[in-house]
């Protein structure tokens, strides 16, 4: 079936659901809850877009919902247990309201073992589908409205990315997927198994979406991919990520460009030069290092060394004044020793990251690392993590202090918890700033003079 045919079928189902909704004489409410990364948030926006076209409105309250859809994440075990817990809790809701339709989708349900577990132990669930079947939500919902269950994981990876309606949650910041899937098979990671092989969108489709976002008033666009640095390699007319950045940077308008994630193995000097040269590209690089030990990096199948990583960072610091780095770290990879973990601390001291996303290794069935010996107990790994967090807190605080006295461009993006006269925003380097301002200023770039630093945010005042 061609993509156009598949889309046409779903449009027909959308109309069918819409007809049912109109016949019912009331507006049904959907609750779409997304777990996991921005890629998943972006998928959730597409499903909300389809639901809106089918006549649904939205709620955050389980009790009010006619349709509950959990868009799940499988990256660590605790992500999965949280979802199982939450659907367990819906059993009661279903008893109270037998017309409630419960759906599960996303990365967790792309795994056959999870689909089987749901079938066996969670009879309250009506619809289960994986990441590759996202565009078929109208068909599944229509089937469930006919009192039928749907279990369709869908192994076909030609998932449909173009032509679906999108209902974005934010008004100023938009997520823009430029590619799907991942080919890297880091040995700990489930993502390539649940998201399929790497596929890039056509640059023209991306540019068109970016232009329309800017026309709609969005001020920040984050380009998404599991490894944006390999963007475009598989297209019929190959194009490099840095070329895409230049094209988006050339769009007229007052906006910022971010991207994630940048895999160190494919991050080049050319990328750094492009960030330096493009005025709209934020001077912030999220460059997940995972570990500061070459043996562990190799066991993780990361394809770079501590030395090559540091060389790249040094080049970036030279070329991009004020560049900020953030990273992801896994503590307690199978077989990691305390001495090897210490090497990660050493790397953190050199890198002086603004922020870190830290995770204790979680075994994912089906991955290579899940078969490796993992002798260090969880409690021990927790202590290592605490050591790392203590170090990073000091580094982060020190980094934040260096912002005091500077005037920075801040994109005001919402009210602040500091009080009714305060608003909040983010610097180019993605740090939260709270400052005195009016709601009318939200959505604007404002020059803010930084007066205070906390360990999680900055405080300031609008510069005259
Ligand atoms: N594609 C991105 C990361 C996606 S997953 C990249 O390569 O950087 C986000 C983060 O979750 C990873 O960077 C890693 O630090 C963490 N992660 C992934 N699998 C994990 C696992 N099995 N256990 C613990 N952390 C994991
Ligand atoms: Fe997972 Fe590695 Fe792919 Fe990132 S690059 S999604 S960590 S396999
Ligand atoms: Fe993202 Fe989790 Fe899937 S991190 S790609 S939602 S497994």
Short mmCIF file of C-alpha atoms and ligand atoms in Angstrom, two decimals:
data_model
loop_
_atom_site.label_atom_id
_atom_site.label_comp_id
_atom_site.label_asym_id
_atom_site.label_seq_id
_atom_site.Cartn_x
_atom_site.Cartn_y
_atom_site.Cartn_z
CA UNK A 1 0.00 0.00 0.00
CA UNK A 2 1.34 3.45 -0.82
CA UNK A 3 1.60 6.14 1.84
CA UNK A 4 -1.12 8.14 0.09
CA UNK A 5 -3.48 5.15 0.12
CA UNK A 6 -2.76 4.45 3.80
CA UNK A 7 -3.44 8.09 4.67
CA UNK A 8 -6.67 8.08 2.67
CA UNK A 9 -7.90 5.05 4.62
CA UNK A 10 -7.21 6.83 7.90
CA UNK A 11 -9.00 9.96 6.67
CA UNK A 12 -12.05 7.80 6.03
CA UNK A 13 -11.87 6.38 9.56
CA UNK A 14 -11.52 9.90 10.94
CA UNK A 15 -14.74 10.82 9.18
CA UNK A 16 -16.46 7.71 10.55
CA UNK A 17 -15.46 8.53 14.12
CA UNK A 18 -16.50 12.14 13.56
CA UNK A 19 -19.92 10.96 12.40
CA UNK A 20 -20.32 8.87 15.56
CA UNK A 21 -19.30 11.84 17.68
CA UNK A 22 -21.81 14.11 15.91
CA UNK A 23 -24.60 11.54 16.31
CA UNK A 24 -23.89 11.32 20.04
CA UNK A 25 -24.67 15.02 20.41
CA UNK A 26 -21.86 15.74 22.86
CA UNK A 27 -18.17 16.49 22.64
CA UNK A 28 -16.17 13.54 23.97
CA UNK A 29 -13.04 14.18 26.01
CA UNK A 30 -9.65 12.56 25.46
CA UNK A 31 -6.76 12.37 27.88
CA UNK A 32 -3.46 11.82 26.08
CA UNK A 33 -0.58 11.31 28.49
CA UNK A 34 2.93 11.09 27.08
CA UNK A 35 5.87 9.52 28.92
CA UNK A 36 9.50 9.64 27.82
CA UNK A 37 11.40 11.86 25.43
CA UNK A 38 10.52 14.76 23.12
CA UNK A 39 10.18 12.37 20.20
CA UNK A 40 7.28 10.83 22.07
CA UNK A 41 5.85 14.25 22.93
CA UNK A 42 5.92 15.05 19.24
CA UNK A 43 4.09 11.78 18.43
CA UNK A 44 1.56 12.64 21.14
CA UNK A 45 0.94 15.99 19.41
CA UNK A 46 0.12 14.13 16.20
CA UNK A 47 -2.34 11.86 17.99
CA UNK A 48 -3.94 14.89 19.64
CA UNK A 49 -4.15 16.45 16.18
CA UNK A 50 -6.01 13.43 14.83
CA UNK A 51 -8.31 13.32 17.85
CA UNK A 52 -9.16 17.01 17.47
CA UNK A 53 -10.11 16.38 13.84
CA UNK A 54 -12.35 13.55 14.97
CA UNK A 55 -14.27 15.95 17.19
CA UNK A 56 -12.59 15.24 20.52
CA UNK A 57 -11.71 17.89 23.09
CA UNK A 58 -9.11 17.33 25.82
CA UNK A 59 -8.98 16.92 29.57
CA UNK A 60 -6.35 16.16 32.20
CA UNK A 61 -8.83 14.48 34.49
CA UNK A 62 -9.15 10.69 34.36
CA UNK A 63 -12.71 10.88 35.73
CA UNK A 64 -13.90 13.12 32.91
CA UNK A 65 -12.24 11.27 30.04
CA UNK A 66 -14.07 9.16 27.45
CA UNK A 67 -10.80 8.03 25.94
CA UNK A 68 -7.52 7.62 27.82
CA UNK A 69 -4.39 7.11 25.75
CA UNK A 70 -1.03 6.47 27.39
CA UNK A 71 1.85 7.10 25.00
CA UNK A 72 4.57 5.08 26.69
CA UNK A 73 8.36 4.95 27.05
CA UNK A 74 10.54 1.84 27.43
CA UNK A 75 13.97 3.34 27.96
CA UNK A 76 14.35 2.24 31.59
CA UNK A 77 12.54 -0.30 33.71
CA UNK A 78 11.04 2.32 36.04
CA UNK A 79 9.43 4.05 33.03
CA UNK A 80 7.64 0.78 32.25
CA UNK A 81 6.64 -0.03 35.83
CA UNK A 82 5.09 3.42 36.18
CA UNK A 83 2.86 2.76 33.16
CA UNK A 84 1.85 -0.70 34.42
CA UNK A 85 0.96 0.90 37.76
CA UNK A 86 -1.10 3.60 36.08
CA UNK A 87 -3.09 1.22 33.89
CA UNK A 88 -3.65 -1.00 36.91
CA UNK A 89 -5.29 1.99 38.57
CA UNK A 90 -7.62 2.42 35.57
CA UNK A 91 -9.31 -0.91 36.25
CA UNK A 92 -11.57 0.76 38.75
CA UNK A 93 -12.37 3.64 36.36
CA UNK A 94 -13.46 1.16 33.74
CA UNK A 95 -15.80 -0.51 36.21
CA UNK A 96 -17.35 2.83 37.08
CA UNK A 97 -17.60 3.85 33.43
CA UNK A 98 -17.77 0.83 31.09
CA UNK A 99 -17.87 3.17 28.07
CA UNK A 100 -14.39 4.43 28.86
CA UNK A 101 -11.91 3.43 26.14
CA UNK A 102 -8.35 2.79 27.29
CA UNK A 103 -5.46 2.80 24.82
CA UNK A 104 -1.74 2.16 25.13
CA UNK A 105 0.77 3.11 22.48
CA UNK A 106 4.39 4.16 22.03
CA UNK A 107 7.71 2.49 22.67
CA UNK A 108 6.63 0.03 25.36
CA UNK A 109 3.90 -1.48 23.26
CA UNK A 110 6.17 -1.88 20.26
CA UNK A 111 7.56 -4.87 22.22
CA UNK A 112 5.70 -8.12 21.68
CA UNK A 113 6.34 -9.25 25.29
CA UNK A 114 4.56 -6.16 26.62
CA UNK A 115 1.60 -6.66 24.28
CA UNK A 116 1.25 -10.23 25.57
CA UNK A 117 1.44 -9.11 29.18
CA UNK A 118 -1.31 -6.51 28.62
CA UNK A 119 -3.50 -9.08 26.88
CA UNK A 120 -3.13 -11.51 29.75
CA UNK A 121 -3.23 -9.29 32.80
CA UNK A 122 -4.91 -5.98 31.93
CA UNK A 123 -8.37 -6.74 30.46
CA UNK A 124 -9.40 -3.11 30.98
CA UNK A 125 -7.20 -2.07 28.04
CA UNK A 126 -9.05 -1.83 24.71
CA UNK A 127 -6.42 -0.61 22.26
CA UNK A 128 -2.71 -1.46 22.06
CA UNK A 129 -0.44 -0.34 19.24
CA UNK A 130 3.25 0.37 18.70
CA UNK A 131 5.20 3.38 17.42
CA UNK A 132 4.99 2.25 13.79
CA UNK A 133 1.19 2.24 13.82
CA UNK A 134 0.71 5.78 15.15
CA UNK A 135 -1.10 7.04 12.04
CA UNK A 136 -3.71 4.27 12.42
CA UNK A 137 -5.19 5.72 15.60
CA UNK A 138 -8.48 6.66 13.79
CA UNK A 139 -8.98 3.07 12.62
CA UNK A 140 -8.22 1.66 16.08
CA UNK A 141 -10.49 4.12 17.86
CA UNK A 142 -13.32 3.40 15.45
CA UNK A 143 -12.90 -0.36 16.07
CA UNK A 144 -12.91 0.14 19.83
CA UNK A 145 -16.04 2.28 19.57
CA UNK A 146 -17.66 -0.81 17.97
CA UNK A 147 -16.87 -2.67 21.22
CA UNK A 148 -13.92 -4.52 19.79
CA UNK A 149 -10.42 -4.85 21.17
CA UNK A 150 -7.38 -3.94 19.11
CA UNK A 151 -3.88 -5.36 19.51
CA UNK A 152 -1.72 -4.22 16.64
CA UNK A 153 1.96 -3.78 17.28
CA UNK A 154 2.73 -3.38 13.55
CA UNK A 155 6.18 -4.41 12.38
CA UNK A 156 6.06 -2.36 9.22
CA UNK A 157 8.63 0.41 9.60
CA UNK A 158 7.38 2.61 6.78
CA UNK A 159 5.53 4.65 9.36
CA UNK A 160 3.82 7.70 8.07
CA UNK A 161 5.38 10.94 9.17
CA UNK A 162 3.96 13.43 6.70
CA UNK A 163 0.44 14.68 6.25
CA UNK A 164 -0.86 14.06 9.78
CA UNK A 165 -2.54 16.88 11.69
CA UNK A 166 -0.61 18.16 14.72
CA UNK A 167 -1.96 19.79 17.85
CA UNK A 168 0.97 21.30 19.72
CA UNK A 169 0.85 21.84 23.45
CA UNK A 170 3.04 24.95 23.67
CA UNK A 171 2.58 28.34 22.04
CA UNK A 172 6.20 29.51 21.75
CA UNK A 173 8.32 26.39 21.60
CA UNK A 174 7.83 23.65 19.05
CA UNK A 175 9.39 20.23 18.58
CA UNK A 176 10.22 19.43 15.00
CA UNK A 177 11.26 15.85 14.25
CA UNK A 178 13.78 15.70 11.42
CA UNK A 179 14.32 11.96 11.57
CA UNK A 180 12.96 8.84 13.20
CA UNK A 181 14.51 5.65 14.56
CA UNK A 182 18.13 4.84 15.36
CA UNK A 183 20.85 2.67 13.84
CA UNK A 184 23.41 2.90 16.59
CA UNK A 185 22.55 -0.01 18.85
CA UNK A 186 24.32 1.23 21.94
CA UNK A 187 24.40 -2.03 23.86
CA UNK A 188 22.24 -0.81 26.78
CA UNK A 189 19.55 0.85 24.69
CA UNK A 190 16.09 -0.33 23.67
CA UNK A 191 15.34 2.59 21.33
CA UNK A 192 16.53 0.98 18.05
CA UNK A 193 14.29 -2.01 18.80
CA UNK A 194 11.17 0.01 19.47
CA UNK A 195 11.70 2.86 16.98
CA UNK A 196 13.16 0.94 14.06
CA UNK A 197 15.88 1.96 11.63
CA UNK A 198 16.94 5.53 11.06
CA UNK A 199 14.80 7.45 8.55
CA UNK A 200 15.29 11.12 7.67
CA UNK A 201 12.54 13.46 6.58
CA UNK A 202 12.98 15.36 3.32
CA UNK A 203 14.60 18.76 3.94
CA UNK A 204 11.79 20.51 2.04
CA UNK A 205 9.14 19.03 4.37
CA UNK A 206 11.16 20.15 7.40
CA UNK A 207 11.71 23.66 6.02
CA UNK A 208 8.06 24.04 5.18
CA UNK A 209 7.04 23.00 8.69
CA UNK A 210 9.63 25.37 10.19
CA UNK A 211 8.35 28.28 8.09
CA UNK A 212 4.76 27.68 9.09
CA UNK A 213 5.73 27.41 12.77
CA UNK A 214 7.46 30.78 12.57
CA UNK A 215 4.45 32.27 10.81
CA UNK A 216 2.29 30.92 13.64
CA UNK A 217 4.42 32.87 16.11
CA UNK A 218 6.67 30.13 17.49
CA UNK A 219 9.94 31.54 18.83
CA UNK A 220 11.94 28.40 19.41
CA UNK A 221 12.21 25.30 17.26
CA UNK A 222 13.95 22.19 18.57
CA UNK A 223 15.02 19.78 15.85
CA UNK A 224 14.60 16.22 17.06
CA UNK A 225 16.33 12.97 16.27
CA UNK A 226 18.10 10.21 18.21
CA UNK A 227 21.28 11.24 16.42
CA UNK A 228 20.77 14.44 14.44
CA UNK A 229 24.38 14.33 13.27
CA UNK A 230 23.58 11.47 10.93
CA UNK A 231 20.59 13.32 9.46
CA UNK A 232 20.15 13.06 5.71
CA UNK A 233 22.68 10.33 5.04
CA UNK A 234 20.09 7.88 3.71
CA UNK A 235 18.06 10.30 1.60
CA UNK A 236 17.99 9.88 -2.18
CA UNK A 237 19.73 13.25 -2.31
CA UNK A 238 21.96 13.12 0.78
CA UNK A 239 22.35 16.28 2.84
CA UNK A 240 24.34 16.93 6.02
CA UNK A 241 22.83 18.13 9.30
CA UNK A 242 24.94 21.29 9.20
CA UNK A 243 23.48 22.14 5.79
CA UNK A 244 19.97 21.70 7.18
CA UNK A 245 20.86 23.99 10.10
CA UNK A 246 22.05 26.65 7.65
CA UNK A 247 18.82 26.45 5.65
CA UNK A 248 16.63 26.81 8.74
CA UNK A 249 18.85 29.59 10.05
CA UNK A 250 18.25 31.45 6.76
CA UNK A 251 14.46 31.59 7.30
CA UNK A 252 13.49 35.15 8.12
CA UNK A 253 12.08 35.89 11.53
CA UNK A 254 12.80 36.30 15.19
CA UNK A 255 13.37 32.78 16.51
CA UNK A 256 15.86 30.34 18.00
CA UNK A 257 16.96 26.91 16.85
CA UNK A 258 17.89 24.06 19.16
CA UNK A 259 18.58 20.42 18.38
CA UNK A 260 18.89 17.11 20.15
CA UNK A 261 20.43 14.65 20.36
CA UNK A 262 23.90 15.05 18.99
CA UNK A 263 25.86 11.78 19.17
CA UNK A 264 29.55 12.50 19.87
CA UNK A 265 30.73 9.91 17.36
CA UNK A 266 29.19 11.91 14.49
CA UNK A 267 29.70 15.43 15.82
CA UNK A 268 32.24 17.15 13.57
CA UNK A 269 34.24 20.37 13.47
CA UNK A 270 31.94 21.36 10.61
CA UNK A 271 28.97 21.12 12.98
CA UNK A 272 30.75 23.32 15.50
CA UNK A 273 31.65 25.86 12.81
CA UNK A 274 28.01 25.92 11.72
CA UNK A 275 26.74 26.54 15.25
CA UNK A 276 29.29 29.35 15.53
CA UNK A 277 28.23 30.91 12.22
CA UNK A 278 24.44 30.61 12.51
CA UNK A 279 23.02 33.49 14.56
CA UNK A 280 19.75 31.72 15.39
CA UNK A 281 21.31 28.45 16.55
CA UNK A 282 21.64 28.37 20.34
CA UNK A 283 25.15 28.16 21.74
CA UNK A 284 24.32 25.06 23.70
CA UNK A 285 25.29 21.51 22.84
CA UNK A 286 23.70 18.51 24.50
CA UNK A 287 26.45 15.96 23.94
CA UNK A 288 25.69 12.75 25.84
CA UNK A 289 28.96 11.17 26.89
CA UNK A 290 27.46 8.28 28.98
CA UNK A 291 30.84 7.38 30.55
CA UNK A 292 34.33 8.79 31.05
CA UNK A 293 36.07 5.43 30.64
CA UNK A 294 37.20 4.13 27.25
CA UNK A 295 36.67 0.48 28.16
CA UNK A 296 33.06 1.19 29.13
CA UNK A 297 32.46 3.36 26.07
CA UNK A 298 33.61 0.47 23.93
CA UNK A 299 31.40 -2.01 25.79
CA UNK A 300 28.54 0.43 25.22
CA UNK A 301 29.30 0.46 21.46
CA UNK A 302 29.56 4.26 21.47
CA UNK A 303 32.33 4.56 18.85
CA UNK A 304 34.24 7.46 20.38
CA UNK A 305 36.91 7.85 23.05
CA UNK A 306 37.27 10.18 26.01
CA UNK A 307 40.12 11.84 24.10
CA UNK A 308 38.14 12.45 20.90
CA UNK A 309 35.20 13.75 22.95
CA UNK A 310 37.37 16.21 24.86
CA UNK A 311 39.09 17.32 21.66
CA UNK A 312 35.72 18.17 20.12
CA UNK A 313 34.60 20.04 23.23
CA UNK A 314 37.83 22.01 23.29
CA UNK A 315 37.39 22.94 19.63
CA UNK A 316 33.83 24.10 20.40
CA UNK A 317 34.98 26.19 23.36
CA UNK A 318 37.53 27.90 21.10
CA UNK A 319 35.11 28.55 18.23
CA UNK A 320 31.92 29.39 20.16
CA UNK A 321 32.51 31.88 22.98
CA UNK A 322 30.35 31.08 25.99
CA UNK A 323 29.25 27.69 24.64
CA UNK A 324 27.44 25.55 27.16
CA UNK A 325 27.47 21.77 27.40
CA UNK A 326 25.01 19.35 28.95
CA UNK A 327 25.19 15.57 28.91
CA UNK A 328 23.66 12.21 29.79
CA UNK A 329 25.52 9.78 32.05
CA UNK A 330 24.83 6.14 32.84
CA UNK A 331 26.13 4.96 36.21
CA UNK A 332 26.81 1.28 36.79
CA UNK A 333 26.94 -0.17 33.28
CA UNK A 334 27.43 -3.98 33.58
CA UNK A 335 30.95 -4.74 34.77
CA UNK A 336 31.84 -1.10 35.50
CA UNK A 337 34.23 -0.87 38.44
CA UNK A 338 34.42 1.95 40.98
CA UNK A 339 37.74 3.03 39.43
CA UNK A 340 36.10 3.21 36.01
CA UNK A 341 33.25 5.22 37.48
CA UNK A 342 35.86 7.60 38.95
CA UNK A 343 37.04 8.29 35.40
CA UNK A 344 33.56 9.62 34.65
CA UNK A 345 33.94 12.04 37.56
CA UNK A 346 37.29 13.14 36.13
CA UNK A 347 35.69 13.85 32.77
CA UNK A 348 32.89 15.82 34.42
CA UNK A 349 35.49 17.97 36.20
CA UNK A 350 37.11 18.78 32.87
CA UNK A 351 33.86 19.35 30.99
CA UNK A 352 32.21 21.46 33.69
CA UNK A 353 28.71 20.80 32.33
CA UNK A 354 25.88 23.25 33.02
CA UNK A 355 23.59 20.30 33.70
CA UNK A 356 23.58 16.51 33.61
CA UNK A 357 20.86 13.93 33.10
CA UNK A 358 21.99 10.96 35.12
CA UNK A 359 20.67 7.42 35.11
CA UNK A 360 21.48 4.23 36.94
CA UNK A 361 21.89 1.51 34.34
CA UNK A 362 18.66 -0.38 33.75
CA UNK A 363 18.71 -3.76 32.04
CA UNK A 364 16.49 -3.87 28.94
CA UNK A 365 15.53 -7.36 27.76
CA UNK A 366 16.67 -8.01 24.20
CA UNK A 367 19.69 -5.67 24.32
CA UNK A 368 23.29 -6.91 24.33
CA UNK A 369 24.10 -5.41 27.71
CA UNK A 370 21.22 -7.35 29.28
CA UNK A 371 23.30 -10.49 28.71
CA UNK A 372 26.46 -9.09 30.33
CA UNK A 373 27.54 -9.86 33.89
CA UNK A 374 26.33 -7.14 36.23
CA UNK A 375 27.81 -7.89 39.67
CA UNK A 376 27.59 -4.46 41.35
CA UNK A 377 24.45 -4.22 43.53
CA UNK A 378 21.93 -1.44 42.92
CA UNK A 379 22.56 0.14 46.35
CA UNK A 380 26.23 0.49 45.49
CA UNK A 381 25.38 2.11 42.16
CA UNK A 382 23.05 4.51 43.99
CA UNK A 383 25.97 5.61 46.16
CA UNK A 384 28.09 6.24 43.06
CA UNK A 385 25.27 8.26 41.57
CA UNK A 386 25.02 10.36 44.72
CA UNK A 387 28.74 11.07 44.53
CA UNK A 388 28.31 12.19 40.95
CA UNK A 389 25.33 14.40 41.79
CA UNK A 390 27.25 16.07 44.63
CA UNK A 391 30.08 16.91 42.28
CA UNK A 392 27.77 18.18 39.54
CA UNK A 393 25.84 20.38 41.98
CA UNK A 394 29.03 22.25 42.84
CA UNK A 395 30.03 22.60 39.18
CA UNK A 396 26.55 23.75 38.16
CA UNK A 397 26.44 26.33 40.96
CA UNK A 398 29.83 27.67 39.96
CA UNK A 399 28.81 27.87 36.30
CA UNK A 400 25.60 29.67 37.18
CA UNK A 401 27.54 32.21 39.29
CA UNK A 402 29.49 33.23 36.19
CA UNK A 403 26.24 34.50 34.62
CA UNK A 404 25.70 37.07 37.40
CA UNK A 405 26.21 40.63 36.12
CA UNK A 406 25.74 39.64 32.47
CA UNK A 407 22.82 40.74 30.31
CA UNK A 408 21.36 37.85 28.34
CA UNK A 409 18.66 37.41 25.72
CA UNK A 410 15.86 35.50 27.43
CA UNK A 411 12.82 34.02 25.71
CA UNK A 412 9.99 34.61 28.18
CA UNK A 413 7.89 31.46 28.06
CA UNK A 414 5.47 31.50 30.98
CA UNK A 415 4.50 32.73 34.42
CA UNK A 416 7.02 32.24 37.22
CA UNK A 417 6.55 30.52 40.55
CA UNK A 418 8.33 33.47 42.18
CA UNK A 419 5.06 35.45 42.31
CA UNK A 420 2.34 37.11 40.23
CA UNK A 421 4.60 39.96 39.09
CA UNK A 422 7.25 37.56 37.83
CA UNK A 423 7.68 35.70 34.59
CA UNK A 424 10.08 32.99 33.56
CA UNK A 425 12.15 32.25 30.50
CA UNK A 426 15.24 30.53 29.16
CA UNK A 427 18.63 31.77 28.11
CA UNK A 428 20.27 30.78 24.86
CA UNK A 429 22.10 28.15 26.94
CA UNK A 430 18.71 26.82 28.11
CA UNK A 431 18.93 27.96 31.74
CA UNK A 432 15.75 29.07 33.52
CA UNK A 433 15.61 32.76 34.49
CA UNK A 434 12.96 34.30 36.75
CA UNK A 435 12.45 38.06 36.58
CA UNK A 436 9.91 40.81 37.15
CA UNK A 437 7.69 41.21 34.12
CA UNK A 438 4.12 41.19 32.87
CA UNK A 439 2.17 38.37 31.27
CA UNK A 440 1.99 40.48 28.10
CA UNK A 441 5.74 40.02 27.69
CA UNK A 442 5.49 36.24 27.49
CA UNK A 443 6.54 35.07 24.04
CA UNK A 444 9.10 37.87 23.58
CA UNK A 445 12.88 37.91 23.60
CA UNK A 446 13.95 40.24 26.41
CA UNK A 447 17.36 41.46 27.57
CA UNK A 448 17.66 40.37 31.19
CA UNK A 449 20.46 41.43 33.53
CA UNK A 450 21.30 38.48 35.79
CA UNK A 451 21.44 39.43 39.46
CA UNK A 452 21.29 36.10 41.30
CA UNK A 453 22.22 32.48 40.77
CA UNK A 454 20.61 29.46 42.40
CA UNK A 455 21.58 25.90 41.68
CA UNK A 456 18.63 25.29 39.35
CA UNK A 457 17.87 28.75 37.92
CA UNK A 458 18.93 32.37 37.62
CA UNK A 459 17.21 35.54 38.81
CA UNK A 460 17.38 38.90 37.07
CA UNK A 461 15.68 42.06 35.89
CA UNK A 462 14.80 43.37 32.49
CA UNK A 463 17.65 45.59 31.32
CA UNK A 464 16.74 49.18 30.49
N1 LIG B 1 19.76 9.06 21.33
C1 LIG B 1 20.19 9.70 22.49
C2 LIG B 1 19.62 9.18 23.78
C3 LIG B 1 18.26 8.63 23.89
S1 LIG B 1 17.86 7.85 25.40
C4 LIG B 1 21.68 9.58 22.58
O1 LIG B 1 22.30 8.71 22.00
O2 LIG B 1 22.26 10.36 23.30
C5 LIG B 1 18.28 9.10 26.59
C6 LIG B 1 19.28 8.66 27.60
O3 LIG B 1 18.77 7.61 28.38
C7 LIG B 1 20.57 8.11 27.04
O4 LIG B 1 21.46 9.10 26.65
C8 LIG B 1 21.11 7.30 28.19
O5 LIG B 1 21.90 8.10 29.03
C9 LIG B 1 19.84 6.88 28.93
N2 LIG B 1 19.58 5.45 28.77
C10 LIG B 1 19.25 4.80 27.64
N3 LIG B 1 19.12 3.48 27.90
C11 LIG B 1 19.38 3.31 29.21
C12 LIG B 1 19.42 2.18 30.09
N4 LIG B 1 19.18 0.95 29.64
N5 LIG B 1 19.72 2.39 31.38
C13 LIG B 1 19.97 3.63 31.86
N6 LIG B 1 19.95 4.71 31.09
C14 LIG B 1 19.67 4.57 29.78
FE1 LIG B 2 19.94 4.63 22.12
FE2 LIG B 2 22.42 4.93 21.30
FE3 LIG B 2 20.42 5.24 19.58
FE4 LIG B 2 20.82 7.04 21.48
S1 LIG B 2 22.22 6.57 19.81
S2 LIG B 2 18.87 6.13 20.89
S3 LIG B 2 21.52 5.81 23.19
S4 LIG B 2 21.00 3.35 20.58
FE1 LIG B 3 11.87 8.15 23.79
FE2 LIG B 3 11.46 6.43 25.70
FE3 LIG B 3 10.87 5.81 23.25
S1 LIG B 3 13.13 7.82 25.57
S2 LIG B 3 12.23 6.96 21.95
S3 LIG B 3 9.93 7.42 24.47
S4 LIG B 3 11.84 4.49 24.72
#
